[in-house]
mmCIF file with all atom_site columns, C-alpha atoms and ligand atoms in Angstrom:
data_model
loop_
_atom_site.group_PDB
_atom_site.id
_atom_site.type_symbol
_atom_site.label_atom_id
_atom_site.label_alt_id
_atom_site.label_comp_id
_atom_site.label_asym_id
_atom_site.label_entity_id
_atom_site.label_seq_id
_atom_site.pdbx_PDB_ins_code
_atom_site.Cartn_x
_atom_site.Cartn_y
_atom_site.Cartn_z
_atom_site.occupancy
_atom_site.B_iso_or_equiv
_atom_site.pdbx_formal_charge
_atom_site.auth_seq_id
_atom_site.auth_comp_id
_atom_site.auth_asym_id
_atom_site.auth_atom_id
_atom_site.pdbx_PDB_model_num
ATOM   1   C  CA  . MET A 1 1   ? 0.000  0.000  0.000  1.00 83.00 ? 213 MET A CA  1
ATOM   2   C  CA  . THR A 1 2   ? 1.280  3.447  -0.896 1.00 93.00 ? 214 THR A CA  1
ATOM   3   C  CA  . LYS A 1 3   ? 2.432  5.472  2.077  1.00 97.00 ? 215 LYS A CA  1
ATOM   4   C  CA  . THR A 1 4   ? 2.146  9.243  2.247  1.00 98.00 ? 216 THR A CA  1
ATOM   5   C  CA  . ILE A 1 5   ? 5.137  11.217 3.494  1.00 98.00 ? 217 ILE A CA  1
ATOM   6   C  CA  . LEU A 1 6   ? 4.971  14.910 4.390  1.00 98.00 ? 218 LEU A CA  1
ATOM   7   C  CA  . ILE A 1 7   ? 8.292  16.655 3.751  1.00 98.00 ? 219 ILE A CA  1
ATOM   8   C  CA  . VAL A 1 8   ? 8.833  20.047 5.381  1.00 97.00 ? 220 VAL A CA  1
ATOM   9   C  CA  . GLU A 1 9   ? 12.051 21.615 4.106  1.00 96.00 ? 221 GLU A CA  1
ATOM   10  C  CA  . ASP A 1 10  ? 12.625 25.253 3.215  1.00 95.00 ? 222 ASP A CA  1
ATOM   11  C  CA  . ASN A 1 11  ? 15.728 24.654 1.119  1.00 94.00 ? 223 ASN A CA  1
ATOM   12  C  CA  . GLU A 1 12  ? 14.287 24.162 -2.356 1.00 96.00 ? 224 GLU A CA  1
ATOM   13  C  CA  . ALA A 1 13  ? 17.187 22.090 -3.669 1.00 95.00 ? 225 ALA A CA  1
ATOM   14  C  CA  . SER A 1 14  ? 17.060 19.757 -0.658 1.00 93.00 ? 226 SER A CA  1
ATOM   15  C  CA  . LEU A 1 15  ? 13.284 19.474 -0.903 1.00 96.00 ? 227 LEU A CA  1
ATOM   16  C  CA  . SER A 1 16  ? 13.481 18.594 -4.577 1.00 97.00 ? 228 SER A CA  1
ATOM   17  C  CA  . LEU A 1 17  ? 16.095 15.883 -3.975 1.00 95.00 ? 229 LEU A CA  1
ATOM   18  C  CA  . LEU A 1 18  ? 14.103 14.395 -1.107 1.00 96.00 ? 230 LEU A CA  1
ATOM   19  C  CA  . ARG A 1 19  ? 10.862 14.448 -3.062 1.00 98.00 ? 231 ARG A CA  1
ATOM   20  C  CA  . ASP A 1 20  ? 12.419 12.757 -6.100 1.00 97.00 ? 232 ASP A CA  1
ATOM   21  C  CA  . PHE A 1 21  ? 14.090 10.125 -3.962 1.00 96.00 ? 233 PHE A CA  1
ATOM   22  C  CA  . LEU A 1 22  ? 10.980 9.250  -1.942 1.00 97.00 ? 234 LEU A CA  1
ATOM   23  C  CA  . GLU A 1 23  ? 8.751  9.185  -5.021 1.00 98.00 ? 235 GLU A CA  1
ATOM   24  C  CA  . GLU A 1 24  ? 11.231 6.803  -6.675 1.00 97.00 ? 236 GLU A CA  1
ATOM   25  C  CA  . GLU A 1 25  ? 10.880 4.630  -3.588 1.00 95.00 ? 237 GLU A CA  1
ATOM   26  C  CA  . GLY A 1 26  ? 7.176  4.448  -4.361 1.00 96.00 ? 238 GLY A CA  1
ATOM   27  C  CA  . HIS A 1 27  ? 5.850  6.829  -1.749 1.00 97.00 ? 239 HIS A CA  1
ATOM   28  C  CA  . ARG A 1 28  ? 3.280  9.556  -2.204 1.00 98.00 ? 240 ARG A CA  1
ATOM   29  C  CA  . VAL A 1 29  ? 4.857  12.869 -1.236 1.00 98.00 ? 241 VAL A CA  1
ATOM   30  C  CA  . VAL A 1 30  ? 3.240  16.076 -0.067 1.00 98.00 ? 242 VAL A CA  1
ATOM   31  C  CA  . ALA A 1 31  ? 5.692  18.866 0.599  1.00 98.00 ? 243 ALA A CA  1
ATOM   32  C  CA  . THR A 1 32  ? 6.118  22.448 1.701  1.00 97.00 ? 244 THR A CA  1
ATOM   33  C  CA  . GLY A 1 33  ? 8.909  24.754 2.786  1.00 96.00 ? 245 GLY A CA  1
ATOM   34  C  CA  . GLU A 1 34  ? 6.889  26.482 5.448  1.00 94.00 ? 246 GLU A CA  1
ATOM   35  C  CA  . GLY A 1 35  ? 5.561  25.453 8.846  1.00 92.00 ? 247 GLY A CA  1
ATOM   36  C  CA  . VAL A 1 36  ? 2.065  26.936 8.767  1.00 93.00 ? 248 VAL A CA  1
ATOM   37  C  CA  . GLU A 1 37  ? 1.340  25.272 5.441  1.00 96.00 ? 249 GLU A CA  1
ATOM   38  C  CA  . ALA A 1 38  ? 2.825  22.075 6.865  1.00 97.00 ? 250 ALA A CA  1
ATOM   39  C  CA  . ILE A 1 39  ? 0.112  22.078 9.547  1.00 96.00 ? 251 ILE A CA  1
ATOM   40  C  CA  . ALA A 1 40  ? -2.567 22.489 6.889  1.00 97.00 ? 252 ALA A CA  1
ATOM   41  C  CA  . LEU A 1 41  ? -1.084 19.686 4.781  1.00 98.00 ? 253 LEU A CA  1
ATOM   42  C  CA  . ALA A 1 42  ? -0.790 17.395 7.786  1.00 98.00 ? 254 ALA A CA  1
ATOM   43  C  CA  . LEU A 1 43  ? -4.443 17.925 8.728  1.00 98.00 ? 255 LEU A CA  1
ATOM   44  C  CA  . GLU A 1 44  ? -5.601 17.453 5.157  1.00 98.00 ? 256 GLU A CA  1
ATOM   45  C  CA  . ASN A 1 45  ? -3.498 14.396 4.275  1.00 98.00 ? 257 ASN A CA  1
ATOM   46  C  CA  . VAL A 1 46  ? -2.860 12.669 7.629  1.00 98.00 ? 258 VAL A CA  1
ATOM   47  C  CA  . PRO A 1 47  ? 0.515  11.381 6.375  1.00 98.00 ? 259 PRO A CA  1
ATOM   48  C  CA  . ASP A 1 48  ? 2.098  8.086  7.439  1.00 97.00 ? 260 ASP A CA  1
ATOM   49  C  CA  . LEU A 1 49  ? 5.346  9.870  8.290  1.00 98.00 ? 261 LEU A CA  1
ATOM   50  C  CA  . VAL A 1 50  ? 6.638  13.435 8.625  1.00 98.00 ? 262 VAL A CA  1
ATOM   51  C  CA  . LEU A 1 51  ? 10.171 14.251 7.514  1.00 97.00 ? 263 LEU A CA  1
ATOM   52  C  CA  . MET A 1 52  ? 10.958 17.760 8.675  1.00 95.00 ? 264 MET A CA  1
ATOM   53  C  CA  . ASP A 1 53  ? 13.743 20.272 8.803  1.00 92.00 ? 265 ASP A CA  1
ATOM   54  C  CA  . ILE A 1 54  ? 14.039 22.031 12.167 1.00 87.00 ? 266 ILE A CA  1
ATOM   55  C  CA  . GLN A 1 55  ? 14.939 25.512 10.959 1.00 85.00 ? 267 GLN A CA  1
ATOM   56  C  CA  . LEU A 1 56  ? 11.920 26.774 9.040  1.00 88.00 ? 268 LEU A CA  1
ATOM   57  C  CA  . PRO A 1 57  ? 10.420 30.185 8.321  1.00 86.00 ? 269 PRO A CA  1
ATOM   58  C  CA  . ASN A 1 58  ? 7.548  31.409 10.564 1.00 84.00 ? 270 ASN A CA  1
ATOM   59  C  CA  . ILE A 1 59  ? 7.360  28.432 12.889 1.00 87.00 ? 271 ILE A CA  1
ATOM   60  C  CA  . SER A 1 60  ? 10.168 26.027 13.727 1.00 87.00 ? 272 SER A CA  1
ATOM   61  C  CA  . GLY A 1 61  ? 10.077 22.296 13.281 1.00 90.00 ? 273 GLY A CA  1
ATOM   62  C  CA  . LEU A 1 62  ? 9.840  21.973 17.047 1.00 89.00 ? 274 LEU A CA  1
ATOM   63  C  CA  . VAL A 1 63  ? 6.585  23.944 17.081 1.00 93.00 ? 275 VAL A CA  1
ATOM   64  C  CA  . LEU A 1 64  ? 5.316  21.853 14.207 1.00 95.00 ? 276 LEU A CA  1
ATOM   65  C  CA  . ALA A 1 65  ? 6.170  18.690 16.148 1.00 95.00 ? 277 ALA A CA  1
ATOM   66  C  CA  . ASP A 1 66  ? 4.297  20.078 19.172 1.00 94.00 ? 278 ASP A CA  1
ATOM   67  C  CA  . PHE A 1 67  ? 1.244  20.658 17.022 1.00 96.00 ? 279 PHE A CA  1
ATOM   68  C  CA  . ILE A 1 68  ? 1.327  17.152 15.597 1.00 97.00 ? 280 ILE A CA  1
ATOM   69  C  CA  . ARG A 1 69  ? 1.748  15.583 19.030 1.00 95.00 ? 281 ARG A CA  1
ATOM   70  C  CA  . GLY A 1 70  ? -1.130 17.635 20.391 1.00 96.00 ? 282 GLY A CA  1
ATOM   71  C  CA  . ASN A 1 71  ? -3.619 16.781 17.644 1.00 97.00 ? 283 ASN A CA  1
ATOM   72  C  CA  . SER A 1 72  ? -5.705 13.668 18.195 1.00 97.00 ? 284 SER A CA  1
ATOM   73  C  CA  . ASN A 1 73  ? -5.720 12.731 14.488 1.00 97.00 ? 285 ASN A CA  1
ATOM   74  C  CA  . LEU A 1 74  ? -1.992 13.242 14.015 1.00 97.00 ? 286 LEU A CA  1
ATOM   75  C  CA  . LYS A 1 75  ? -0.253 12.416 17.267 1.00 95.00 ? 287 LYS A CA  1
ATOM   76  C  CA  . GLY A 1 76  ? 0.695  8.848  16.330 1.00 95.00 ? 288 GLY A CA  1
ATOM   77  C  CA  . ILE A 1 77  ? 2.548  9.872  13.160 1.00 97.00 ? 289 ILE A CA  1
ATOM   78  C  CA  . PRO A 1 78  ? 6.302  9.167  13.275 1.00 96.00 ? 290 PRO A CA  1
ATOM   79  C  CA  . ILE A 1 79  ? 8.342  12.359 12.965 1.00 96.00 ? 291 ILE A CA  1
ATOM   80  C  CA  . ILE A 1 80  ? 11.876 12.277 11.603 1.00 95.00 ? 292 ILE A CA  1
ATOM   81  C  CA  . ALA A 1 81  ? 13.785 15.507 12.187 1.00 92.00 ? 293 ALA A CA  1
ATOM   82  C  CA  . VAL A 1 82  ? 16.470 16.436 9.684  1.00 89.00 ? 294 VAL A CA  1
ATOM   83  C  CA  . THR A 1 83  ? 18.830 18.937 11.190 1.00 83.00 ? 295 THR A CA  1
ATOM   84  C  CA  . ALA A 1 84  ? 22.253 20.479 11.001 1.00 76.00 ? 296 ALA A CA  1
ATOM   85  C  CA  . TYR A 1 85  ? 21.961 21.650 14.594 1.00 62.00 ? 297 TYR A CA  1
ATOM   86  C  CA  . GLU A 1 86  ? 25.019 20.992 16.684 1.00 63.00 ? 298 GLU A CA  1
ATOM   87  C  CA  . VAL A 1 87  ? 23.595 22.417 19.886 1.00 59.00 ? 299 VAL A CA  1
ATOM   88  C  CA  . ARG A 1 88  ? 23.230 19.612 22.405 1.00 65.00 ? 300 ARG A CA  1
ATOM   89  C  CA  . GLU A 1 89  ? 20.436 21.218 24.440 1.00 64.00 ? 301 GLU A CA  1
ATOM   90  C  CA  . GLU A 1 90  ? 18.401 21.086 21.278 1.00 70.00 ? 302 GLU A CA  1
ATOM   91  C  CA  . GLU A 1 91  ? 19.005 17.371 21.102 1.00 74.00 ? 303 GLU A CA  1
ATOM   92  C  CA  . GLN A 1 92  ? 16.947 16.755 24.249 1.00 76.00 ? 304 GLN A CA  1
ATOM   93  C  CA  . LEU A 1 93  ? 14.025 18.719 22.844 1.00 77.00 ? 305 LEU A CA  1
ATOM   94  C  CA  . LEU A 1 94  ? 14.251 16.880 19.566 1.00 78.00 ? 306 LEU A CA  1
ATOM   95  C  CA  . THR A 1 95  ? 14.450 13.505 21.229 1.00 81.00 ? 307 THR A CA  1
ATOM   96  C  CA  . ALA A 1 96  ? 11.369 14.266 23.292 1.00 83.00 ? 308 ALA A CA  1
ATOM   97  C  CA  . LYS A 1 97  ? 9.273  15.438 20.368 1.00 88.00 ? 309 LYS A CA  1
ATOM   98  C  CA  . CYS A 1 98  ? 10.551 13.417 17.435 1.00 92.00 ? 310 CYS A CA  1
ATOM   99  C  CA  . ASP A 1 99  ? 10.991 9.712  16.760 1.00 93.00 ? 311 ASP A CA  1
ATOM   100 C  CA  . ALA A 1 100 ? 14.349 9.972  15.042 1.00 92.00 ? 312 ALA A CA  1
ATOM   101 C  CA  . ILE A 1 101 ? 16.970 12.584 14.237 1.00 88.00 ? 313 ILE A CA  1
ATOM   102 C  CA  . VAL A 1 102 ? 18.911 12.477 10.994 1.00 90.00 ? 314 VAL A CA  1
ATOM   103 C  CA  . ARG A 1 103 ? 21.860 14.864 10.840 1.00 87.00 ? 315 ARG A CA  1
ATOM   104 C  CA  . LYS A 1 104 ? 22.883 16.693 7.705  1.00 85.00 ? 316 LYS A CA  1
ATOM   105 C  CA  . PRO A 1 105 ? 24.718 15.730 5.623  1.00 87.00 ? 317 PRO A CA  1
ATOM   106 C  CA  . PHE A 1 106 ? 23.151 12.291 5.338  1.00 90.00 ? 318 PHE A CA  1
ATOM   107 C  CA  . SER A 1 107 ? 23.161 9.567  2.712  1.00 92.00 ? 319 SER A CA  1
ATOM   108 C  CA  . PHE A 1 108 ? 19.869 8.642  1.102  1.00 93.00 ? 320 PHE A CA  1
ATOM   109 C  CA  . ASP A 1 109 ? 20.504 5.012  1.991  1.00 93.00 ? 321 ASP A CA  1
ATOM   110 C  CA  . ALA A 1 110 ? 20.787 5.879  5.676  1.00 93.00 ? 322 ALA A CA  1
ATOM   111 C  CA  . LEU A 1 111 ? 17.704 8.081  5.557  1.00 95.00 ? 323 LEU A CA  1
ATOM   112 C  CA  . ASN A 1 112 ? 15.757 5.413  3.725  1.00 95.00 ? 324 ASN A CA  1
ATOM   113 C  CA  . ALA A 1 113 ? 16.624 2.822  6.364  1.00 95.00 ? 325 ALA A CA  1
ATOM   114 C  CA  . VAL A 1 114 ? 15.181 5.070  9.065  1.00 95.00 ? 326 VAL A CA  1
ATOM   115 C  CA  . ILE A 1 115 ? 12.068 5.845  7.032  1.00 96.00 ? 327 ILE A CA  1
ATOM   116 C  CA  . ASP A 1 116 ? 11.430 2.174  6.258  1.00 95.00 ? 328 ASP A CA  1
ATOM   117 C  CA  . LYS A 1 117 ? 11.794 1.267  9.902  1.00 94.00 ? 329 LYS A CA  1
ATOM   118 C  CA  . PHE A 1 118 ? 8.956  3.610  10.835 1.00 95.00 ? 330 PHE A CA  1
ATOM   119 C  CA  . LEU A 1 119 ? 6.738  2.940  7.842  1.00 94.00 ? 331 LEU A CA  1
ATOM   120 C  CA  . ASN A 1 120 ? 6.911  -0.808 8.371  1.00 89.00 ? 332 ASN A CA  1
ATOM   121 C  CA  . GLY A 1 121 ? 7.273  -0.871 12.117 1.00 74.00 ? 333 GLY A CA  1
ATOM   122 C  CA  . PRO A 1 122 ? 4.797  -0.362 14.938 1.00 60.00 ? 334 PRO A CA  1
ATOM   123 C  CA  . LYS A 1 123 ? 3.122  2.988  15.280 1.00 56.00 ? 335 LYS A CA  1
ATOM   124 C  CA  . ARG A 1 124 ? 4.391  5.356  17.923 1.00 56.00 ? 336 ARG A CA  1
ATOM   125 C  CA  . VAL A 1 125 ? 2.912  4.498  21.282 1.00 55.00 ? 337 VAL A CA  1
ATOM   126 C  CA  . SER A 1 126 ? 1.273  7.589  22.678 1.00 53.00 ? 338 SER A CA  1
ATOM   127 C  CA  . LEU A 1 127 ? 1.653  8.087  26.406 1.00 52.00 ? 339 LEU A CA  1
ATOM   128 C  CA  . SER A 1 128 ? -1.119 10.656 26.671 1.00 45.00 ? 340 SER A CA  1
HETATM 129 MN MN1 . MN  B 2 .   ? 15.767 25.104 6.969  1.00 61.47 ? 41  MN  B MN1 1
#
């Protein structure tokens, strides 16, 4: 069954590469470079997985993750954060809100392994 992945990435070149790669893998992709639109797309599409950059215009990936976790229709969706952040305090926040962190630069093979794990594995267990 086709899985839907929401990509949130404000770098157009990165977004294009990710979209092409995931579509080649057979996934349906919905994508945006902006956090507010990402919320709208998430509500409309209820994706099977969210792949998101942390540094985004208007609202950060962390705020987006908070929204997803707080919405009853979306809270079980695995979130993979893609980030160049080196700040270690940020790591705790990311770990609490997201299911996996992939650091830039990454190989598509490594990213794909993480994505497949969540698409084929058990859904996130919600504690709330
Ligand atoms: Mn960014």
